[in-house]
Amino acid sequence: MAVTSVDGDDDLDRLTAAIRACRICRDHPTGPPLAHEPRPVFQVSATARLVIAGQAPGLRAHHAGRPFADPSGVRLRAWLGIDESVFYDRHRVAIVPMGFCFPGHDRRRADLPPRAECAAIWRARLLDLLPRIELVVAIGLYAHAWHLGDRRGENLTTTVANWRAILGAPCRPRVLPLPHPSWRNNGWLGQNPWFAREVVPVLRDEVARLTA
C-alpha cells in the first residue's frame, strides 16, 4: 500500500482515518514486517489540552483497540489522578504513542520497540493538528527522545530527575518526562521513591487543570 498523502489543509478526521488504514509497517516496512495485522490504537481531538505520549500499544490494548487497556494503564491513571471516564475522553486527553500498532514480542516475551515507520510518517502531522495542547506527558525513552531531543539526559533516570527544568523550560507545549508504568519498572520505582513523592503530585495538579 502506498503511503496516503495528507497535506496541511486536511482536517484531523481525514488524517486519523488515513492513520487507521495504514499498513506501511506490514506491506512496505523499513525492517522486518509486522508479524500480525496492523491495528493502530490512539485517540485524538482538536480540543484536547493534554497529550499522553507513550511507546506503543501492548497486546491487550491491541486486542481491545483501546490504549493502555492493561495494568500499566491502571498505574498510569493513578499517577495522573483521573479515572477511565476522563482518560478515555478524547476531547480532553489525546493519546499519541510513538508507534500506533502493537509491535510484537521478542524471544523473552517483552514488547519490541515501537515501529519507526509510525513516527516518521504520521506523528508530526498529527501533533500539528492538535492546536490546544499545553502539556505532553512523555512516557519512556522513545517519547523522551522525540519530545526532548538534546534536552534529555544520558538515561531515563537522569531525564526524569531533571523534570523541573524540563517542565519549566520556555517552550510550548511543555513536556513532563515519566518512566513507563509497566510492572517491569517496579524495581526502578522502588529505587527512586522521589518520583512518587515529588513528580506525581505535580503531574496530578497539571492534569486536573488541563482536563477540568
PDB file of C-alpha atoms in Angstrom:
ATOM      1  CA  MET A   1       0.000   0.000   0.000  1.00  0.00           C
ATOM      2  CA  ALA A   2       1.320   3.414  -0.862  1.00  0.00           C
ATOM      3  CA  VAL A   3       1.521   5.946   1.916  1.00  0.00           C
ATOM      4  CA  THR A   4      -1.564   8.151   1.881  1.00  0.00           C
ATOM      5  CA  SER A   5      -0.769  11.765   1.088  1.00  0.00           C
ATOM      6  CA  VAL A   6      -2.247  14.211   3.551  1.00  0.00           C
ATOM      7  CA  ASP A   7      -1.388  17.863   3.108  1.00  0.00           C
ATOM      8  CA  GLY A   8      -1.509  20.594   5.681  1.00  0.00           C
ATOM      9  CA  ASP A   9      -5.052  21.670   4.729  1.00  0.00           C
ATOM     10  CA  ASP A  10      -6.635  18.305   5.527  1.00  0.00           C
ATOM     11  CA  ASP A  11      -8.589  18.175   8.739  1.00  0.00           C
ATOM     12  CA  LEU A  12      -7.999  15.947  11.722  1.00  0.00           C
ATOM     13  CA  ASP A  13     -10.725  13.494  10.780  1.00  0.00           C
ATOM     14  CA  ARG A  14      -9.147  12.779   7.430  1.00  0.00           C
ATOM     15  CA  LEU A  15      -5.699  12.339   8.892  1.00  0.00           C
ATOM     16  CA  THR A  16      -6.866   9.982  11.631  1.00  0.00           C
ATOM     17  CA  ALA A  17      -8.743   7.921   9.038  1.00  0.00           C
ATOM     18  CA  ALA A  18      -5.544   7.649   6.994  1.00  0.00           C
ATOM     19  CA  ILE A  19      -3.590   6.521  10.051  1.00  0.00           C
ATOM     20  CA  ARG A  20      -6.192   3.899  10.945  1.00  0.00           C
ATOM     21  CA  ALA A  21      -5.946   2.494   7.419  1.00  0.00           C
ATOM     22  CA  CYS A  22      -2.145   2.495   7.384  1.00  0.00           C
ATOM     23  CA  ARG A  23      -0.359  -0.798   6.612  1.00  0.00           C
ATOM     24  CA  ILE A  24       3.115   0.538   5.874  1.00  0.00           C
ATOM     25  CA  CYS A  25       4.793  -1.491   8.658  1.00  0.00           C
ATOM     26  CA  ARG A  26       3.440  -4.712   7.176  1.00  0.00           C
ATOM     27  CA  ASP A  27       3.372  -4.057   3.440  1.00  0.00           C
ATOM     28  CA  HIS A  28       6.318  -1.656   2.985  1.00  0.00           C
ATOM     29  CA  PRO A  29       8.356  -1.811   6.206  1.00  0.00           C
ATOM     30  CA  THR A  30      11.757  -0.262   6.809  1.00  0.00           C
ATOM     31  CA  GLY A  31      12.853  -3.514   8.504  1.00  0.00           C
ATOM     32  CA  PRO A  32      11.202  -6.880   9.188  1.00  0.00           C
ATOM     33  CA  PRO A  33       7.467  -6.595   8.549  1.00  0.00           C
ATOM     34  CA  LEU A  34       4.961  -6.519  11.359  1.00  0.00           C
ATOM     35  CA  ALA A  35       4.084 -10.131  12.106  1.00  0.00           C
ATOM     36  CA  HIS A  36       0.349  -9.543  12.548  1.00  0.00           C
ATOM     37  CA  GLU A  37      -2.376  -7.360  11.079  1.00  0.00           C
ATOM     38  CA  PRO A  38      -1.906  -3.668  11.927  1.00  0.00           C
ATOM     39  CA  ARG A  39      -4.399  -2.118  14.315  1.00  0.00           C
ATOM     40  CA  PRO A  40      -3.492   1.489  15.115  1.00  0.00           C
ATOM     41  CA  VAL A  41      -4.533   2.413  18.646  1.00  0.00           C
ATOM     42  CA  PHE A  42      -4.680   6.087  19.619  1.00  0.00           C
ATOM     43  CA  GLN A  43      -7.171   8.830  20.449  1.00  0.00           C
ATOM     44  CA  VAL A  44      -7.199  12.496  19.468  1.00  0.00           C
ATOM     45  CA  SER A  45      -9.376  15.568  19.323  1.00  0.00           C
ATOM     46  CA  ALA A  46      -8.632  19.159  18.377  1.00  0.00           C
ATOM     47  CA  THR A  47      -9.983  20.226  21.783  1.00  0.00           C
ATOM     48  CA  ALA A  48      -7.551  18.177  23.891  1.00  0.00           C
ATOM     49  CA  ARG A  49      -5.104  20.156  26.017  1.00  0.00           C
ATOM     50  CA  LEU A  50      -3.130  17.150  27.256  1.00  0.00           C
ATOM     51  CA  VAL A  51      -1.188  14.536  25.269  1.00  0.00           C
ATOM     52  CA  ILE A  52      -0.104  11.196  26.664  1.00  0.00           C
ATOM     53  CA  ALA A  53       2.897  10.132  24.577  1.00  0.00           C
ATOM     54  CA  GLY A  54       3.716   6.511  25.307  1.00  0.00           C
ATOM     55  CA  GLN A  55       5.690   3.862  23.448  1.00  0.00           C
ATOM     56  CA  ALA A  56       3.257   1.591  21.558  1.00  0.00           C
ATOM     57  CA  PRO A  57       0.121  -0.379  22.395  1.00  0.00           C
ATOM     58  CA  GLY A  58       0.672  -3.625  24.274  1.00  0.00           C
ATOM     59  CA  LEU A  59      -1.018  -6.879  23.360  1.00  0.00           C
ATOM     60  CA  ARG A  60      -4.103  -6.225  25.494  1.00  0.00           C
ATOM     61  CA  ALA A  61      -4.510  -2.750  24.031  1.00  0.00           C
ATOM     62  CA  HIS A  62      -4.136  -4.269  20.561  1.00  0.00           C
ATOM     63  CA  HIS A  63      -6.934  -6.750  21.203  1.00  0.00           C
ATOM     64  CA  ALA A  64      -9.162  -4.163  22.901  1.00  0.00           C
ATOM     65  CA  GLY A  65      -8.494  -1.392  20.374  1.00  0.00           C
ATOM     66  CA  ARG A  66      -8.064   0.962  23.309  1.00  0.00           C
ATOM     67  CA  PRO A  67      -4.805   2.486  24.619  1.00  0.00           C
ATOM     68  CA  PHE A  68      -3.449   1.400  27.985  1.00  0.00           C
ATOM     69  CA  ALA A  69      -6.118  -1.286  28.426  1.00  0.00           C
ATOM     70  CA  ASP A  70      -3.881  -3.221  30.814  1.00  0.00           C
ATOM     71  CA  PRO A  71      -2.324  -2.996  34.298  1.00  0.00           C
ATOM     72  CA  SER A  72       0.084  -0.323  33.017  1.00  0.00           C
ATOM     73  CA  GLY A  73      -2.951   1.816  32.288  1.00  0.00           C
ATOM     74  CA  VAL A  74      -4.263   1.310  35.820  1.00  0.00           C
ATOM     75  CA  ARG A  75      -0.979   2.562  37.252  1.00  0.00           C
ATOM     76  CA  LEU A  76      -0.741   5.423  34.767  1.00  0.00           C
ATOM     77  CA  ARG A  77      -4.243   6.645  35.600  1.00  0.00           C
ATOM     78  CA  ALA A  78      -3.330   6.521  39.292  1.00  0.00           C
ATOM     79  CA  TRP A  79      -0.290   8.687  38.587  1.00  0.00           C
ATOM     80  CA  LEU A  80      -2.433  11.092  36.570  1.00  0.00           C
ATOM     81  CA  GLY A  81      -5.151  11.184  39.228  1.00  0.00           C
ATOM     82  CA  ILE A  82      -8.007  10.527  36.774  1.00  0.00           C
ATOM     83  CA  ASP A  83     -10.397   7.676  36.135  1.00  0.00           C
ATOM     84  CA  GLU A  84     -11.267   5.946  32.870  1.00  0.00           C
ATOM     85  CA  SER A  85     -14.091   8.358  32.088  1.00  0.00           C
ATOM     86  CA  VAL A  86     -11.610  11.231  31.838  1.00  0.00           C
ATOM     87  CA  PHE A  87      -8.680   9.242  30.471  1.00  0.00           C
ATOM     88  CA  TYR A  88     -10.709   7.904  27.540  1.00  0.00           C
ATOM     89  CA  ASP A  89     -12.420  11.215  26.812  1.00  0.00           C
ATOM     90  CA  ARG A  90     -10.582  12.161  23.628  1.00  0.00           C
ATOM     91  CA  HIS A  91     -11.903  15.712  23.829  1.00  0.00           C
ATOM     92  CA  ARG A  92      -9.815  16.193  26.975  1.00  0.00           C
ATOM     93  CA  VAL A  93      -6.962  13.680  26.667  1.00  0.00           C
ATOM     94  CA  ALA A  94      -5.123  12.818  23.458  1.00  0.00           C
ATOM     95  CA  ILE A  95      -3.115   9.584  23.471  1.00  0.00           C
ATOM     96  CA  VAL A  96      -0.470   9.569  20.749  1.00  0.00           C
ATOM     97  CA  PRO A  97       2.126   6.801  21.162  1.00  0.00           C
ATOM     98  CA  MET A  98       5.438   6.655  19.365  1.00  0.00           C
ATOM     99  CA  GLY A  99       4.162   3.628  17.450  1.00  0.00           C
ATOM    100  CA  PHE A 100       0.466   3.232  16.731  1.00  0.00           C
ATOM    101  CA  CYS A 101       0.403  -0.576  16.429  1.00  0.00           C
ATOM    102  CA  PHE A 102       1.425  -3.344  18.811  1.00  0.00           C
ATOM    103  CA  PRO A 103       4.980  -4.128  17.650  1.00  0.00           C
ATOM    104  CA  GLY A 104       5.043  -7.776  18.758  1.00  0.00           C
ATOM    105  CA  HIS A 105       7.149  -9.636  21.310  1.00  0.00           C
ATOM    106  CA  ASP A 106      10.806 -10.557  21.402  1.00  0.00           C
ATOM    107  CA  ARG A 107      12.038 -14.003  22.403  1.00  0.00           C
ATOM    108  CA  ARG A 108      11.726 -13.085  26.090  1.00  0.00           C
ATOM    109  CA  ARG A 109       8.060 -12.075  25.583  1.00  0.00           C
ATOM    110  CA  ALA A 110       8.887  -8.420  26.145  1.00  0.00           C
ATOM    111  CA  ASP A 111       7.360  -5.857  23.796  1.00  0.00           C
ATOM    112  CA  LEU A 112       9.523  -4.935  20.836  1.00  0.00           C
ATOM    113  CA  PRO A 113      10.403  -1.244  20.297  1.00  0.00           C
ATOM    114  CA  PRO A 114       7.776   0.949  18.618  1.00  0.00           C
ATOM    115  CA  ARG A 115       7.756   0.683  14.852  1.00  0.00           C
ATOM    116  CA  ALA A 116       9.865   3.504  13.455  1.00  0.00           C
ATOM    117  CA  GLU A 117       7.565   3.971  10.459  1.00  0.00           C
ATOM    118  CA  CYS A 118       4.779   5.473  12.578  1.00  0.00           C
ATOM    119  CA  ALA A 119       6.724   8.405  13.964  1.00  0.00           C
ATOM    120  CA  ALA A 120       8.478   9.113  10.686  1.00  0.00           C
ATOM    121  CA  ILE A 121       5.308   9.233   8.589  1.00  0.00           C
ATOM    122  CA  TRP A 122       2.459  10.343  10.824  1.00  0.00           C
ATOM    123  CA  ARG A 123       3.413  11.719  14.209  1.00  0.00           C
ATOM    124  CA  ALA A 124       4.440  15.292  13.440  1.00  0.00           C
ATOM    125  CA  ARG A 125       1.443  15.745  11.136  1.00  0.00           C
ATOM    126  CA  LEU A 126      -0.934  14.544  13.805  1.00  0.00           C
ATOM    127  CA  LEU A 127       0.511  16.706  16.566  1.00  0.00           C
ATOM    128  CA  ASP A 128       0.375  19.733  14.273  1.00  0.00           C
ATOM    129  CA  LEU A 129      -3.405  19.294  14.137  1.00  0.00           C
ATOM    130  CA  LEU A 130      -3.799  19.405  17.923  1.00  0.00           C
ATOM    131  CA  PRO A 131      -3.628  23.186  18.391  1.00  0.00           C
ATOM    132  CA  ARG A 132      -4.689  23.374  22.043  1.00  0.00           C
ATOM    133  CA  ILE A 133      -2.097  21.029  23.515  1.00  0.00           C
ATOM    134  CA  GLU A 134      -0.377  22.593  26.530  1.00  0.00           C
ATOM    135  CA  LEU A 135       1.370  19.600  28.075  1.00  0.00           C
ATOM    136  CA  VAL A 136       2.949  16.412  26.743  1.00  0.00           C
ATOM    137  CA  VAL A 137       3.350  13.614  29.272  1.00  0.00           C
ATOM    138  CA  ALA A 138       6.293  11.782  27.691  1.00  0.00           C
ATOM    139  CA  ILE A 139       6.467   8.160  28.849  1.00  0.00           C
ATOM    140  CA  GLY A 140       9.668   6.186  28.371  1.00  0.00           C
ATOM    141  CA  LEU A 141      12.876   6.576  26.403  1.00  0.00           C
ATOM    142  CA  TYR A 142      11.385   6.729  22.908  1.00  0.00           C
ATOM    143  CA  ALA A 143       8.991   9.529  23.834  1.00  0.00           C
ATOM    144  CA  HIS A 144      11.775  11.331  25.692  1.00  0.00           C
ATOM    145  CA  ALA A 145      13.964  11.228  22.599  1.00  0.00           C
ATOM    146  CA  TRP A 146      11.207  12.537  20.322  1.00  0.00           C
ATOM    147  CA  HIS A 147       9.911  15.316  22.537  1.00  0.00           C
ATOM    148  CA  LEU A 148      13.102  16.396  24.302  1.00  0.00           C
ATOM    149  CA  GLY A 149      15.908  15.794  21.825  1.00  0.00           C
ATOM    150  CA  ASP A 150      19.189  17.005  23.306  1.00  0.00           C
ATOM    151  CA  ARG A 151      17.376  18.165  26.451  1.00  0.00           C
ATOM    152  CA  ARG A 152      17.092  14.570  27.663  1.00  0.00           C
ATOM    153  CA  GLY A 153      19.665  13.055  29.983  1.00  0.00           C
ATOM    154  CA  GLU A 154      22.026  10.175  29.378  1.00  0.00           C
ATOM    155  CA  ASN A 155      19.429   7.678  30.609  1.00  0.00           C
ATOM    156  CA  LEU A 156      15.838   7.520  31.810  1.00  0.00           C
ATOM    157  CA  THR A 157      16.700   8.262  35.432  1.00  0.00           C
ATOM    158  CA  THR A 158      18.647  11.425  34.700  1.00  0.00           C
ATOM    159  CA  THR A 159      15.933  12.647  32.354  1.00  0.00           C
ATOM    160  CA  VAL A 160      13.091  12.112  34.826  1.00  0.00           C
ATOM    161  CA  ALA A 161      15.176  13.502  37.691  1.00  0.00           C
ATOM    162  CA  ASN A 162      15.545  16.730  35.681  1.00  0.00           C
ATOM    163  CA  TRP A 163      11.772  17.075  35.387  1.00  0.00           C
ATOM    164  CA  ARG A 164      11.596  20.526  37.000  1.00  0.00           C
ATOM    165  CA  ALA A 165      13.904  22.139  34.456  1.00  0.00           C
ATOM    166  CA  ILE A 166      12.238  20.302  31.582  1.00  0.00           C
ATOM    167  CA  LEU A 167       8.718  21.240  32.662  1.00  0.00           C
ATOM    168  CA  GLY A 168       9.754  24.839  33.310  1.00  0.00           C
ATOM    169  CA  ALA A 169      11.561  25.337  30.012  1.00  0.00           C
ATOM    170  CA  PRO A 170      10.245  28.226  27.875  1.00  0.00           C
ATOM    171  CA  CYS A 171       8.779  26.068  25.127  1.00  0.00           C
ATOM    172  CA  ARG A 172       5.278  25.092  24.063  1.00  0.00           C
ATOM    173  CA  PRO A 173       3.869  22.643  24.612  1.00  0.00           C
ATOM    174  CA  ARG A 174       5.580  21.907  27.894  1.00  0.00           C
ATOM    175  CA  VAL A 175       6.881  18.378  28.488  1.00  0.00           C
ATOM    176  CA  LEU A 176       6.900  16.261  31.642  1.00  0.00           C
ATOM    177  CA  PRO A 177       9.013  13.084  31.361  1.00  0.00           C
ATOM    178  CA  LEU A 178       7.890   9.893  33.121  1.00  0.00           C
ATOM    179  CA  PRO A 179       9.090   6.305  33.354  1.00  0.00           C
ATOM    180  CA  HIS A 180       6.842   3.680  31.807  1.00  0.00           C
ATOM    181  CA  PRO A 181       4.157   2.460  34.255  1.00  0.00           C
ATOM    182  CA  SER A 182       4.836  -1.194  33.360  1.00  0.00           C
ATOM    183  CA  TRP A 183       5.385  -3.721  36.149  1.00  0.00           C
ATOM    184  CA  ARG A 184       8.833  -4.194  34.603  1.00  0.00           C
ATOM    185  CA  ASN A 185       9.716  -0.833  36.174  1.00  0.00           C
ATOM    186  CA  ASN A 186       8.747  -1.849  39.719  1.00  0.00           C
ATOM    187  CA  GLY A 187      12.434  -2.036  40.616  1.00  0.00           C
ATOM    188  CA  TRP A 188      13.096   1.451  39.262  1.00  0.00           C
ATOM    189  CA  LEU A 189      10.149   2.861  41.190  1.00  0.00           C
ATOM    190  CA  GLY A 190      11.377   1.211  44.378  1.00  0.00           C
ATOM    191  CA  GLN A 191      14.861   2.632  43.910  1.00  0.00           C
ATOM    192  CA  ASN A 192      13.583   6.128  43.117  1.00  0.00           C
ATOM    193  CA  PRO A 193      10.924   6.985  45.725  1.00  0.00           C
ATOM    194  CA  TRP A 194      11.324  10.694  44.911  1.00  0.00           C
ATOM    195  CA  PHE A 195       9.259  10.079  41.773  1.00  0.00           C
ATOM    196  CA  ALA A 196       6.063   9.303  43.711  1.00  0.00           C
ATOM    197  CA  ARG A 197       6.849  11.950  46.318  1.00  0.00           C
ATOM    198  CA  GLU A 198       7.834  14.837  44.029  1.00  0.00           C
ATOM    199  CA  VAL A 199       6.715  14.252  40.450  1.00  0.00           C
ATOM    200  CA  VAL A 200       3.325  12.578  40.825  1.00  0.00           C
ATOM    201  CA  PRO A 201       1.687  15.402  42.855  1.00  0.00           C
ATOM    202  CA  VAL A 202       2.751  17.986  40.259  1.00  0.00           C
ATOM    203  CA  LEU A 203       1.581  15.717  37.463  1.00  0.00           C
ATOM    204  CA  ARG A 204      -1.846  15.350  39.081  1.00  0.00           C
ATOM    205  CA  ASP A 205      -2.198  19.100  39.535  1.00  0.00           C
ATOM    206  CA  GLU A 206      -1.343  19.704  35.874  1.00  0.00           C
ATOM    207  CA  VAL A 207      -3.728  17.014  34.660  1.00  0.00           C
ATOM    208  CA  ALA A 208      -6.558  18.253  36.851  1.00  0.00           C
ATOM    209  CA  ARG A 209      -6.177  21.758  35.459  1.00  0.00           C
ATOM    210  CA  LEU A 210      -5.984  20.640  31.833  1.00  0.00           C
ATOM    211  CA  THR A 211      -8.908  18.212  31.992  1.00  0.00           C
ATOM    212  CA  ALA A 212     -11.298  20.329  34.059  1.00  0.00           C
TER     213      ALA A 212
END
